[in-house]
Coordinates of C-alpha atoms and ligand atoms in Angstrom, one line a residue:
M1 CA 70.0 55.4 113.6
G2 CA 70.7 52.9 116.4
K3 CA 68.8 49.7 117.4
P4 CA 65.2 50.2 118.6
Y5 CA 64.8 50.6 122.4
A6 CA 64.7 47.5 124.6
R7 CA 65.1 47.6 128.3
A8 CA 68.4 45.8 129.3
S9 CA 68.3 43.0 131.9
S10 CA 70.8 45.0 134.0
T11 CA 68.6 48.1 134.3
P12 CA 67.2 48.2 137.9
S13 CA 63.5 47.7 138.2
A14 CA 63.1 51.2 139.8
A15 CA 64.5 52.9 136.7
P16 CA 61.8 54.9 134.8
E17 CA 61.8 54.2 131.1
A18 CA 62.8 57.8 130.4
V19 CA 66.0 57.3 132.3
D20 CA 66.7 53.9 130.8
R21 CA 66.2 55.2 127.2
W22 CA 68.6 58.1 127.8
V23 CA 71.2 55.7 129.1
H24 CA 70.8 53.7 126.0
E25 CA 71.2 56.8 123.8
V26 CA 74.3 57.7 125.8
C27 CA 75.7 54.3 125.4
A28 CA 75.3 54.4 121.6
L29 CA 77.2 57.7 121.6
T30 CA 80.0 57.0 124.1
E31 CA 80.4 53.2 123.6
P32 CA 81.3 52.2 127.1
D33 CA 82.5 48.6 127.9
R34 CA 80.3 48.4 131.0
V35 CA 77.3 50.1 132.5
H36 CA 76.9 50.4 136.3
W37 CA 73.7 51.7 137.8
C38 CA 74.7 53.2 141.2
T39 CA 72.6 52.2 144.2
G40 CA 74.5 54.3 146.8
S41 CA 75.2 51.3 148.9
E42 CA 78.0 50.9 151.4
A43 CA 79.2 47.8 149.4
E44 CA 79.2 49.8 146.1
N45 CA 81.2 52.6 147.8
A46 CA 83.7 50.2 149.1
A47 CA 84.2 48.5 145.8
L48 CA 84.7 51.7 143.9
T49 CA 87.1 52.9 146.6
A50 CA 89.1 49.7 146.3
Q51 CA 89.2 50.0 142.5
L52 CA 90.5 53.6 142.7
L53 CA 93.1 52.5 145.3
A54 CA 94.2 49.7 143.0
S55 CA 94.5 52.0 140.0
G56 CA 96.5 54.5 142.1
E57 CA 93.9 57.3 141.4
L58 CA 93.2 57.4 145.2
E59 CA 95.9 57.3 147.9
P60 CA 95.3 55.9 151.3
L61 CA 95.8 58.2 154.3
N62 CA 96.9 57.4 157.7
E63 CA 94.3 54.8 158.8
E64 CA 94.6 55.6 162.4
T65 CA 94.2 59.4 162.3
Y66 CA 92.1 59.6 159.0
P67 CA 90.1 56.4 158.9
G68 CA 88.1 56.0 155.7
S69 CA 89.8 59.0 154.1
Y70 CA 91.7 59.3 150.9
L71 CA 93.8 61.7 148.8
Y72 CA 93.0 62.4 145.1
R73 CA 95.3 64.4 142.9
S74 CA 93.6 65.8 139.9
N75 CA 95.5 66.6 136.8
P76 CA 97.5 69.8 137.4
S77 CA 95.8 71.5 134.5
D78 CA 92.4 70.6 136.0
V79 CA 92.1 72.2 139.5
A80 CA 89.4 74.7 139.4
R81 CA 86.1 75.8 137.6
V82 CA 86.7 77.0 134.1
E83 CA 84.4 80.0 133.5
H84 CA 85.8 80.7 130.0
L85 CA 84.7 77.2 128.9
T86 CA 81.3 77.3 130.7
F87 CA 78.4 78.0 128.4
V88 CA 74.6 78.7 128.8
C89 CA 73.0 77.5 125.5
T90 CA 69.6 78.9 125.3
R91 CA 67.6 79.2 122.0
S92 CA 67.8 83.0 122.3
Q93 CA 71.2 84.5 123.1
A94 CA 69.5 87.3 124.9
D95 CA 68.1 84.9 127.4
A96 CA 71.6 83.9 128.5
G97 CA 72.6 87.5 128.9
P98 CA 75.9 89.3 128.7
N99 CA 76.8 87.6 132.1
N100 CA 77.1 84.2 130.4
H101 CA 79.1 82.7 127.5
W102 CA 76.6 81.5 125.0
M103 CA 76.4 79.0 122.2
A104 CA 73.4 78.0 120.1
P105 CA 72.0 74.8 121.4
D106 CA 72.4 72.9 118.0
A107 CA 76.0 74.0 117.6
A108 CA 76.8 73.3 121.2
H109 CA 75.3 69.7 121.1
A110 CA 77.2 69.1 117.8
K111 CA 80.5 70.4 119.3
I112 CA 80.3 68.5 122.5
D113 CA 78.8 65.3 121.1
A114 CA 81.7 65.0 118.7
L115 CA 84.0 64.9 121.8
F116 CA 81.8 62.4 123.6
A117 CA 81.6 60.0 120.6
G118 CA 83.3 56.8 121.6
C119 CA 84.9 58.5 124.7
M120 CA 84.0 55.7 127.0
R121 CA 85.5 52.9 125.1
G122 CA 87.3 50.5 127.5
R123 CA 85.6 52.4 130.4
T124 CA 82.7 51.9 132.7
L125 CA 79.7 54.2 132.4
Y126 CA 78.2 55.0 135.8
V127 CA 74.5 56.0 136.1
V128 CA 74.3 58.2 139.1
P129 CA 70.7 59.1 140.2
Y130 CA 70.6 61.9 142.8
C131 CA 68.2 64.1 144.6
M132 CA 69.0 67.7 145.5
G133 CA 67.3 68.4 148.8
P134 CA 65.6 66.1 151.3
L135 CA 64.1 63.1 149.6
D136 CA 60.6 64.0 150.9
S137 CA 60.6 67.7 150.2
P138 CA 58.4 69.2 147.6
Y139 CA 61.1 71.7 147.0
S140 CA 63.7 69.1 146.1
R141 CA 64.6 68.3 142.5
C142 CA 66.3 65.1 141.0
G143 CA 68.8 64.5 138.4
V144 CA 70.8 61.7 136.9
E145 CA 74.5 62.2 136.2
I146 CA 76.1 59.8 133.7
T147 CA 79.9 59.8 134.2
D148 CA 83.0 57.7 133.4
S149 CA 84.7 58.8 136.6
A150 CA 84.5 56.7 139.7
Y151 CA 85.9 59.6 141.7
V152 CA 82.9 61.7 140.6
V153 CA 80.6 58.8 141.8
L154 CA 82.2 58.8 145.3
N155 CA 81.9 62.6 145.6
M156 CA 78.3 62.6 144.4
R157 CA 77.4 60.0 147.1
I158 CA 78.7 62.4 149.7
M159 CA 77.4 65.6 148.2
T160 CA 73.9 64.5 147.3
R161 CA 71.2 62.0 148.2
M162 CA 72.5 59.4 145.7
G163 CA 71.3 56.1 144.6
T164 CA 68.1 54.0 144.6
P165 CA 65.8 56.3 146.7
A166 CA 66.6 59.1 144.2
L167 CA 65.8 56.8 141.2
E168 CA 62.5 56.0 142.9
R169 CA 61.7 59.6 143.4
I170 CA 62.5 60.3 139.7
G171 CA 59.8 57.7 138.9
R172 CA 57.4 59.6 141.0
D173 CA 58.3 63.0 139.8
G174 CA 58.4 62.0 136.1
I175 CA 61.1 64.6 135.5
F176 CA 64.9 64.8 136.1
V177 CA 67.9 66.9 134.9
R178 CA 70.1 65.0 132.5
G179 CA 73.8 65.5 133.2
L180 CA 76.3 63.8 130.9
H181 CA 79.9 63.9 132.0
S182 CA 83.2 62.4 130.8
T183 CA 86.8 63.2 131.9
G184 CA 87.8 62.7 128.3
T185 CA 91.6 63.1 128.0
L186 CA 91.6 66.1 130.5
D187 CA 93.0 68.2 127.6
P188 CA 92.0 71.8 128.4
E189 CA 91.7 72.4 124.6
R190 CA 88.9 69.8 124.5
R191 CA 87.0 71.0 127.7
F192 CA 83.5 72.3 127.8
I193 CA 80.8 72.8 130.5
M194 CA 77.6 73.2 128.7
H195 CA 74.0 74.0 130.0
F196 CA 70.7 73.6 128.2
P197 CA 68.2 75.1 130.6
E198 CA 65.4 74.7 128.2
E199 CA 66.1 70.9 127.9
L200 CA 67.0 70.5 131.7
A201 CA 70.3 69.1 130.4
I202 CA 74.0 69.5 131.1
K203 CA 76.9 68.2 129.2
S204 CA 80.4 68.5 130.7
F205 CA 83.5 67.1 129.0
G206 CA 87.3 67.2 129.8
S207 CA 87.5 68.0 133.4
G208 CA 87.2 65.8 136.6
Y209 CA 87.2 68.7 139.0
G210 CA 84.6 69.9 141.5
G211 CA 82.1 72.3 140.0
N212 CA 82.9 71.1 136.5
A213 CA 82.3 67.5 137.1
L214 CA 80.0 67.1 140.2
L215 CA 77.0 68.1 138.1
G216 CA 74.5 68.3 140.9
K217 CA 76.3 71.2 142.4
K218 CA 76.9 74.3 140.4
C219 CA 75.6 73.0 137.0
H220 CA 72.3 71.7 138.3
A221 CA 71.6 73.3 141.7
L222 CA 72.5 76.8 140.4
R223 CA 72.6 77.2 136.7
I224 CA 69.7 75.0 135.7
A225 CA 67.9 75.5 138.9
S226 CA 68.1 79.3 138.7
W227 CA 66.4 79.1 135.3
Q228 CA 63.6 76.8 136.7
A229 CA 63.3 78.9 139.8
R230 CA 62.5 81.9 137.6
T231 CA 59.8 80.2 135.8
E232 CA 58.4 78.6 139.0
G233 CA 58.6 81.5 141.3
W234 CA 61.5 80.7 143.6
L235 CA 65.3 81.5 143.9
A236 CA 68.4 79.2 143.6
E237 CA 71.3 81.0 145.2
H238 CA 75.0 80.7 146.0
M239 CA 74.3 80.9 149.7
L240 CA 75.1 79.3 153.0
L241 CA 72.3 78.7 155.5
V242 CA 72.9 78.9 159.2
A243 CA 70.8 78.7 162.4
I244 CA 71.8 81.2 165.2
E245 CA 70.4 80.7 168.7
S246 CA 70.8 83.5 171.2
P247 CA 71.4 82.7 174.9
A248 CA 67.7 83.7 175.4
G249 CA 66.8 80.7 173.2
E250 CA 65.6 82.8 170.2
T251 CA 66.6 81.0 166.9
H252 CA 67.0 82.8 163.6
Y253 CA 67.9 81.5 160.3
V254 CA 70.2 83.4 158.1
A255 CA 71.3 83.0 154.4
A256 CA 74.5 84.5 153.1
A257 CA 75.9 84.9 149.6
F258 CA 79.6 85.4 149.3
P259 CA 81.6 84.7 146.0
S260 CA 83.7 81.5 145.8
A261 CA 86.3 81.1 148.5
C262 CA 85.1 84.2 150.4
G263 CA 83.9 82.7 153.6
K264 CA 80.6 80.8 153.3
T265 CA 81.7 77.5 154.7
N266 CA 83.5 79.3 157.5
L267 CA 80.4 81.4 158.4
A268 CA 78.1 78.4 158.2
M269 CA 80.3 76.5 160.7
L270 CA 81.1 79.4 163.0
I271 CA 82.1 78.8 166.5
P272 CA 80.9 81.6 168.9
P273 CA 83.8 83.6 170.5
D274 CA 84.5 83.2 174.3
S275 CA 83.0 86.7 174.6
M276 CA 79.6 85.5 173.5
P277 CA 78.8 82.6 175.9
G278 CA 75.4 80.9 175.4
W279 CA 75.3 81.5 171.7
K280 CA 74.8 78.5 169.4
V281 CA 75.5 78.3 165.7
R282 CA 74.4 75.3 163.7
T283 CA 75.0 74.6 159.9
I284 CA 72.2 73.9 157.5
G285 CA 74.3 74.5 154.3
D286 CA 77.6 75.9 153.2
D287 CA 77.2 76.7 149.5
I288 CA 73.7 76.6 147.9
A289 CA 70.3 77.5 149.1
W290 CA 66.9 77.2 147.3
L291 CA 64.5 79.8 148.6
H292 CA 60.7 79.8 148.4
P293 CA 58.0 82.4 149.4
G294 CA 56.0 80.6 152.0
P295 CA 52.2 80.8 152.8
D296 CA 52.9 83.1 155.7
G297 CA 54.7 85.7 153.6
R298 CA 58.2 84.6 154.8
L299 CA 61.0 83.3 152.7
Y300 CA 61.8 79.6 153.4
A301 CA 65.0 77.8 152.5
I302 CA 66.4 74.4 152.0
N303 CA 70.0 73.3 151.3
P304 CA 69.9 71.1 148.2
E305 CA 73.2 69.5 149.1
A306 CA 74.1 66.7 151.6
G307 CA 77.8 67.4 151.9
Y308 CA 80.6 69.9 151.8
F309 CA 83.1 70.5 149.0
G310 CA 85.1 72.9 151.2
V311 CA 88.2 74.9 150.6
A312 CA 91.1 73.2 152.7
P313 CA 93.7 75.9 153.0
G314 CA 93.2 78.1 156.0
T315 CA 91.0 75.5 157.7
N316 CA 92.5 74.8 161.1
R317 CA 91.4 74.2 164.8
K318 CA 91.3 77.9 165.4
S319 CA 89.8 79.2 162.3
N320 CA 87.1 76.6 161.8
R321 CA 87.1 73.9 164.5
N322 CA 83.9 72.3 163.1
A323 CA 85.3 71.8 159.7
Y324 CA 88.6 70.6 161.2
D325 CA 86.8 68.0 163.2
S326 CA 84.5 67.0 160.4
V327 CA 87.3 65.9 158.0
T328 CA 89.1 63.5 160.4
R329 CA 87.3 60.5 158.9
D330 CA 85.3 59.4 155.7
T331 CA 86.7 62.3 153.8
I332 CA 88.0 62.7 150.2
F333 CA 90.8 65.2 150.0
T334 CA 91.6 66.7 146.6
N335 CA 94.9 68.3 145.8
V336 CA 96.2 68.7 149.4
A337 CA 99.8 68.0 150.5
L338 CA 100.9 65.2 152.9
N339 CA 103.0 65.3 156.0
A340 CA 105.5 62.6 157.1
A341 CA 102.6 60.7 158.8
R342 CA 100.6 60.5 155.5
E343 CA 98.1 62.9 156.9
P344 CA 96.6 65.6 154.8
W345 CA 98.4 69.0 155.0
W346 CA 97.7 72.5 153.8
E347 CA 98.8 76.0 154.4
G348 CA 97.3 77.2 157.7
L349 CA 98.0 73.9 159.6
E350 CA 100.9 73.3 161.9
G351 CA 103.7 70.9 161.0
T352 CA 105.5 70.6 157.7
P353 CA 104.5 69.2 154.3
V354 CA 106.6 66.4 152.9
T355 CA 104.8 65.8 149.6
D356 CA 103.2 68.6 147.6
W357 CA 99.7 68.5 145.9
Q358 CA 101.3 67.1 142.7
G359 CA 102.9 64.2 144.6
R360 CA 106.5 65.8 144.4
P361 CA 108.8 66.1 147.4
Y362 CA 107.9 69.4 148.9
Q363 CA 110.0 72.3 148.0
A364 CA 109.2 75.9 148.9
G365 CA 110.4 77.2 145.5
N366 CA 107.5 75.2 143.9
G367 CA 104.8 77.4 145.5
P368 CA 102.3 76.3 148.1
A369 CA 102.3 72.7 149.2
A370 CA 98.5 72.3 148.9
H371 CA 96.8 73.8 145.9
P372 CA 95.1 77.0 146.9
N373 CA 91.9 75.5 145.6
S374 CA 92.4 72.1 147.3
R375 CA 89.2 70.8 148.9
F376 CA 87.7 68.3 151.2
T377 CA 84.5 66.4 150.4
V378 CA 82.7 65.3 153.6
A379 CA 79.1 64.4 154.5
A380 CA 77.2 67.3 156.2
R381 CA 76.3 65.0 159.0
R382 CA 79.9 64.6 160.0
N383 CA 79.8 68.3 161.1
P384 CA 79.5 68.5 164.9
A385 CA 77.3 71.6 164.3
W386 CA 75.0 69.9 161.8
A387 CA 71.5 71.3 162.1
P388 CA 68.6 68.6 162.1
E389 CA 66.5 71.3 160.3
S390 CA 68.6 70.4 157.2
E391 CA 66.1 67.6 156.7
H392 CA 62.9 69.6 157.1
P393 CA 60.9 69.2 153.9
A394 CA 59.4 72.8 154.2
G395 CA 62.7 74.4 154.9
V396 CA 63.6 77.1 157.5
P397 CA 62.2 80.7 157.6
I398 CA 64.9 83.2 156.8
S399 CA 65.3 86.3 158.9
A400 CA 68.1 87.9 157.2
I401 CA 70.0 87.7 153.8
I402 CA 73.6 88.8 153.8
F403 CA 75.7 89.7 150.7
G404 CA 79.4 90.1 150.9
G405 CA 82.6 90.3 149.0
R406 CA 86.3 90.2 149.5
R407 CA 87.3 93.9 149.3
R408 CA 90.6 95.5 150.6
T409 CA 89.0 98.9 150.5
L410 CA 85.7 100.8 150.3
A411 CA 83.0 98.3 151.6
P412 CA 82.5 98.8 155.3
L413 CA 82.3 95.9 157.7
V414 CA 78.5 95.9 157.6
Y415 CA 75.6 98.0 156.4
E416 CA 71.9 97.3 156.1
A417 CA 69.5 97.9 153.1
R418 CA 66.6 100.2 153.7
D419 CA 64.2 97.7 152.2
W420 CA 64.1 94.7 149.9
R421 CA 64.4 96.8 146.8
H422 CA 67.5 98.6 148.1
G423 CA 68.8 95.2 149.2
V424 CA 68.5 94.0 145.5
L425 CA 70.7 97.0 144.5
M426 CA 73.1 96.0 147.3
G427 CA 73.3 92.4 146.0
A428 CA 73.6 93.5 142.4
G429 CA 76.5 95.7 143.3
V430 CA 78.6 93.0 145.0
A431 CA 82.2 93.1 143.9
S432 CA 85.0 90.8 145.1
E433 CA 88.7 90.0 144.5
T434 CA 88.9 86.9 142.4
T435 CA 90.1 83.7 144.1
A436 CA 91.7 80.3 143.2
A437 CA 88.2 78.8 142.9
A438 CA 88.2 79.5 139.2
T439 CA 91.2 79.4 136.8
G440 CA 92.7 82.8 136.0
Q441 CA 94.2 85.7 137.8
V442 CA 93.7 85.9 141.6
G443 CA 93.1 89.2 143.5
V444 CA 91.4 91.2 140.7
L445 CA 88.3 93.1 141.7
R446 CA 85.3 92.2 139.6
R447 CA 81.6 92.6 139.9
D448 CA 79.9 89.4 141.1
P449 CA 76.2 90.2 141.6
M450 CA 74.7 88.2 144.5
A451 CA 77.9 86.0 144.2
M452 CA 76.2 84.5 141.2
K453 CA 78.3 85.8 138.2
P454 CA 79.6 82.3 137.4
F455 CA 76.3 80.6 138.3
C456 CA 73.2 82.5 137.1
G457 CA 71.7 80.5 134.3
Y458 CA 70.1 83.5 132.6
H459 CA 70.3 87.2 131.9
F460 CA 71.1 89.3 135.0
G461 CA 68.5 91.9 134.1
D462 CA 65.8 89.2 134.3
Y463 CA 67.4 87.8 137.4
W464 CA 67.1 91.1 139.3
R465 CA 63.5 91.6 138.0
H466 CA 62.8 88.2 139.4
W467 CA 64.4 89.1 142.8
L468 CA 62.2 92.3 142.9
A469 CA 59.1 90.2 142.1
I470 CA 59.8 87.7 144.9
G471 CA 60.1 90.7 147.2
E472 CA 56.6 91.7 146.2
R473 CA 55.2 88.4 147.2
L474 CA 56.8 88.6 150.8
S475 CA 54.7 90.3 153.5
N476 CA 57.5 89.6 155.9
P477 CA 60.7 89.6 153.9
P478 CA 64.1 89.0 155.4
R479 CA 66.2 92.1 156.1
I480 CA 69.1 92.4 153.8
F481 CA 72.7 93.3 154.8
H482 CA 76.1 93.6 153.2
V483 CA 79.3 92.6 155.0
N484 CA 83.1 92.7 154.2
W485 CA 85.3 90.6 156.4
F486 CA 88.3 91.5 154.2
R487 CA 89.2 95.2 154.7
Q488 CA 93.0 95.6 154.8
D489 CA 95.4 98.3 156.0
E490 CA 98.1 99.7 153.8
A491 CA 100.4 96.9 154.9
G492 CA 97.9 94.3 153.7
K493 CA 96.9 93.2 157.2
F494 CA 93.1 92.4 157.7
L495 CA 91.5 95.1 159.8
W496 CA 88.8 92.7 161.1
P497 CA 89.7 89.4 163.0
G498 CA 86.9 87.6 161.1
F499 CA 85.9 83.9 161.7
G500 CA 84.2 83.5 165.2
E501 CA 84.2 87.2 165.8
N502 CA 81.9 87.7 162.8
L503 CA 79.1 86.6 165.2
R504 CA 79.4 90.1 166.8
V505 CA 78.2 91.5 163.4
L506 CA 75.5 88.8 163.1
R507 CA 74.2 89.7 166.6
W508 CA 73.8 93.3 165.5
M509 CA 71.8 92.1 162.5
L510 CA 69.5 89.9 164.6
D511 CA 69.0 92.8 167.0
R512 CA 67.9 94.9 164.0
V513 CA 65.6 92.0 162.9
A514 CA 64.0 92.0 166.4
G515 CA 63.8 95.8 166.5
R516 CA 66.1 95.9 169.6
V517 CA 68.7 98.3 168.2
G518 CA 68.9 101.5 166.2
A519 CA 71.2 102.4 163.5
R520 CA 73.0 105.3 161.9
D521 CA 71.3 106.3 158.7
T522 CA 74.0 106.8 156.0
A523 CA 73.9 107.4 152.2
I524 CA 74.5 103.7 151.5
G525 CA 72.2 102.3 154.2
H526 CA 71.8 101.7 157.9
M527 CA 75.1 101.2 159.9
P528 CA 75.7 100.2 163.5
A529 CA 76.8 102.7 166.1
R530 CA 80.3 101.7 167.3
E531 CA 79.1 100.8 170.8
D532 CA 76.3 98.5 169.4
L533 CA 78.9 96.3 167.7
A534 CA 80.6 95.6 171.2
L535 CA 84.1 95.5 169.7
E536 CA 85.9 95.5 173.1
G537 CA 88.5 93.0 173.6
L538 CA 89.3 92.8 170.0
G539 CA 92.3 95.1 170.1
I540 CA 91.1 97.0 167.1
S541 CA 92.6 100.5 166.9
A542 CA 90.4 103.6 166.7
A543 CA 91.7 104.2 163.2
A544 CA 90.8 100.7 162.1
T545 CA 87.4 101.0 163.7
H546 CA 86.9 104.2 161.9
A547 CA 87.9 102.6 158.5
L548 CA 85.6 99.6 159.1
L549 CA 82.6 101.7 159.7
D550 CA 83.2 104.7 157.5
V551 CA 81.4 105.7 154.3
D552 CA 84.0 107.5 152.0
A553 CA 81.5 109.5 150.0
P554 CA 83.9 110.5 147.0
A555 CA 84.9 106.8 146.7
W556 CA 81.3 105.6 146.8
R557 CA 80.3 108.1 144.1
S558 CA 82.9 106.7 141.9
E559 CA 81.9 103.1 142.8
L560 CA 78.3 103.9 141.9
A561 CA 79.3 105.5 138.7
H562 CA 81.1 102.3 137.7
L563 CA 78.1 100.3 138.7
A564 CA 75.9 102.4 136.6
K565 CA 78.3 101.9 133.6
E566 CA 78.2 98.2 134.1
F567 CA 74.5 98.2 134.4
E568 CA 74.4 99.6 130.8
Q569 CA 75.3 96.3 129.3
Y570 CA 72.0 94.8 130.6
G571 CA 70.0 97.2 128.4
A572 CA 66.3 97.2 128.5
R573 CA 66.1 94.1 130.7
L574 CA 67.7 96.1 133.6
P575 CA 64.7 96.8 135.9
P576 CA 64.3 100.6 136.2
A577 CA 63.9 100.2 140.0
L578 CA 67.5 99.3 140.3
L579 CA 68.5 102.5 138.5
D580 CA 66.1 104.5 140.8
E581 CA 67.8 103.0 143.8
L582 CA 71.3 103.7 142.4
N583 CA 70.3 107.3 141.8
G584 CA 68.8 107.7 145.1
T585 CA 72.0 106.6 146.7
L586 CA 74.0 108.9 144.5
R587 CA 71.7 111.8 145.6
R588 CA 72.2 111.0 149.2
L589 CA 76.0 110.9 148.7
G590 CA 75.7 114.5 147.6
Ligands
GTP1 P1 83.4 78.1 148.0 O1 83.3 76.8 148.5 O2 84.4 78.3 146.9 O3 82.0 78.6 147.4 O4 83.9 79.1 149.2 P2 83.3 79.6 150.5 O5 82.6 80.9 150.4 O6 82.7 78.5 151.3 O7 84.8 80.0 151.3 P3 85.4 79.4 152.6 O8 84.6 79.6 153.8 O9 85.9 78.1 152.3 O10 86.6 80.5 152.8 C1 87.7 80.6 151.9 C2 88.9 81.2 152.4 O11 88.6 82.5 153.1 C3 89.6 80.3 153.5 O12 90.9 80.4 153.2 C4 89.2 81.0 154.8 O13 90.2 80.7 155.8 C5 89.0 82.4 154.4 N1 88.1 83.1 155.4 C6 86.9 82.6 155.6 N2 86.2 83.5 156.6 C7 87.2 84.5 156.8 C8 87.1 85.7 157.6 O14 86.1 85.9 158.3 N3 88.2 86.4 157.6 C9 89.3 86.2 156.8 N4 90.3 87.0 156.8 N5 89.3 85.1 156.1 C10 88.3 84.2 156.0
SPV2 C1 82.9 77.4 144.2 O1 83.8 77.6 143.4 O2 82.1 78.3 144.5 C2 82.7 76.1 144.9 C3 83.6 75.0 144.4 O3 81.9 76.0 145.7 S1 83.0 74.3 143.0 O4 82.2 73.1 143.4 O5 84.2 73.7 142.3 O6 82.2 75.1 142.2
MN3 MN1 80.6 77.8 146.0

């Protein structure tokens, strides 16, 4: 065993002993040359940036048009989340569920500690204290990420409340999530993202990318937090949070769960179309929401994050003006291309790329110039539509929850659940075509319940039971809807214009919430009458409108038969109420 514990003189006075002890243990395992406790200060940020520029890991961008912004190119084998290497390590395999890869905790620790052994020799170990959520919110939760990547530190400073105030809160809370990360050698054969919900611990080795490495995000705020949320009576969800104000001055808060790269950032930053003057949309969050039943029987939400790690391709002045304007300064770009002016470039922008995401001279034959999962990291406060409610310690009351997926066929533009229980079935049935956000084939339809398939830290059967139980506690629950912005015609053209025009659909939802508009009762739920969606001016053909708002009964019967089959894998943990809902829908379909 190692030397007995003694507090190092370099440990900040705010550091609780539990954190310092753990840092000692990790030092003994990983053998770094130096230890740096992050304060989150400007000076620290500048020094780390200078260091990464000197080593060539960061590249400067055009100082005039993109001040304070840098390009980072990750290893070409390390550009997305790796679901096949992501494990939930609970004592009982059944608790992780068929929806997760599982390894026994002892075996997992042994396997990954062998990789961590001595891995920081010659390197600096950074201690990154962070708070997920407003520093003064009772709903916020803290963690400490230990990493040997300065790029991770820079990103964590944008994405979370990072530094001394978080360390001080850990002292008050007396509890924190332990996240250990090393980029290792970036060998995909020596890469694991492991979660130990019962120990509030994460160990991630061999990747420097996004959700694999910024441990506050998917690892803590979804996989570990979903587990905690279940035992504590709340929900941790892959949802955006948005404030929508009507011309009459009525504000509603909406949460929406779409799978990765399926439109959360875009909906959260929506700019109302010209046809809807007086409407205002403000962003609270673009990726993760923590939801709590409030004392008044409503559901309240906070965004645990402080920044956006957003998909770059497709972002432009027309599709997402707010994002486009947010990333013109103090932004880290990962795996984008460059134009001749050393400005970031990606597919969907005007102009031409000169250097591709791997740093090679751009050649069309090499594929897209920017990696399809290239991203920008930027502070939420840089968003012109940033909502001050993002800092409210009690969160915001949710009027509507939206589920959605990317589906060429079947799922209509919008439909509404009959009640919470039916809404849980709607969420459990979400399916979506895979995207570049995770390694693997793109465009394959797969079930992604509540957009949480890659992120739920426990058994989906238990998760749906928990959703149903939360509904029981809400005397004034949000209404639940399902949308699909991605219907296509035979030629592969989107039937719906999407982006700002999605507000037309949201207006219908808020009219439903306020009891101002009726609906057609269909087998799958309530749907808008064509005239209630106000589609004029969009140039959508009668055939396309029909397809967008139609329920194809035979196709839905086969969809639900598939869903029933998939439900079988959840065995006795599947709540019977979901099967009842499914069978009820089948009956209505005839
Ligand atoms: P993660 O950050 O991976 O969780 O993704 P996200 O859900 O925030 O996805 P994002 O908003 O970044 O959208 C991903 C892609 O979908 C981008 O290329 C967008 O341009 C595109 N997209 C977003 N909204 C729409 C829409 O309404 N219609 C269409 N056709 N495409 C959209
Ligand atoms: C996602 O894949 O859903 C993301 C990006 O939001 S990552 O942080 O890499 O998970
Ligand atoms: Mn996401």
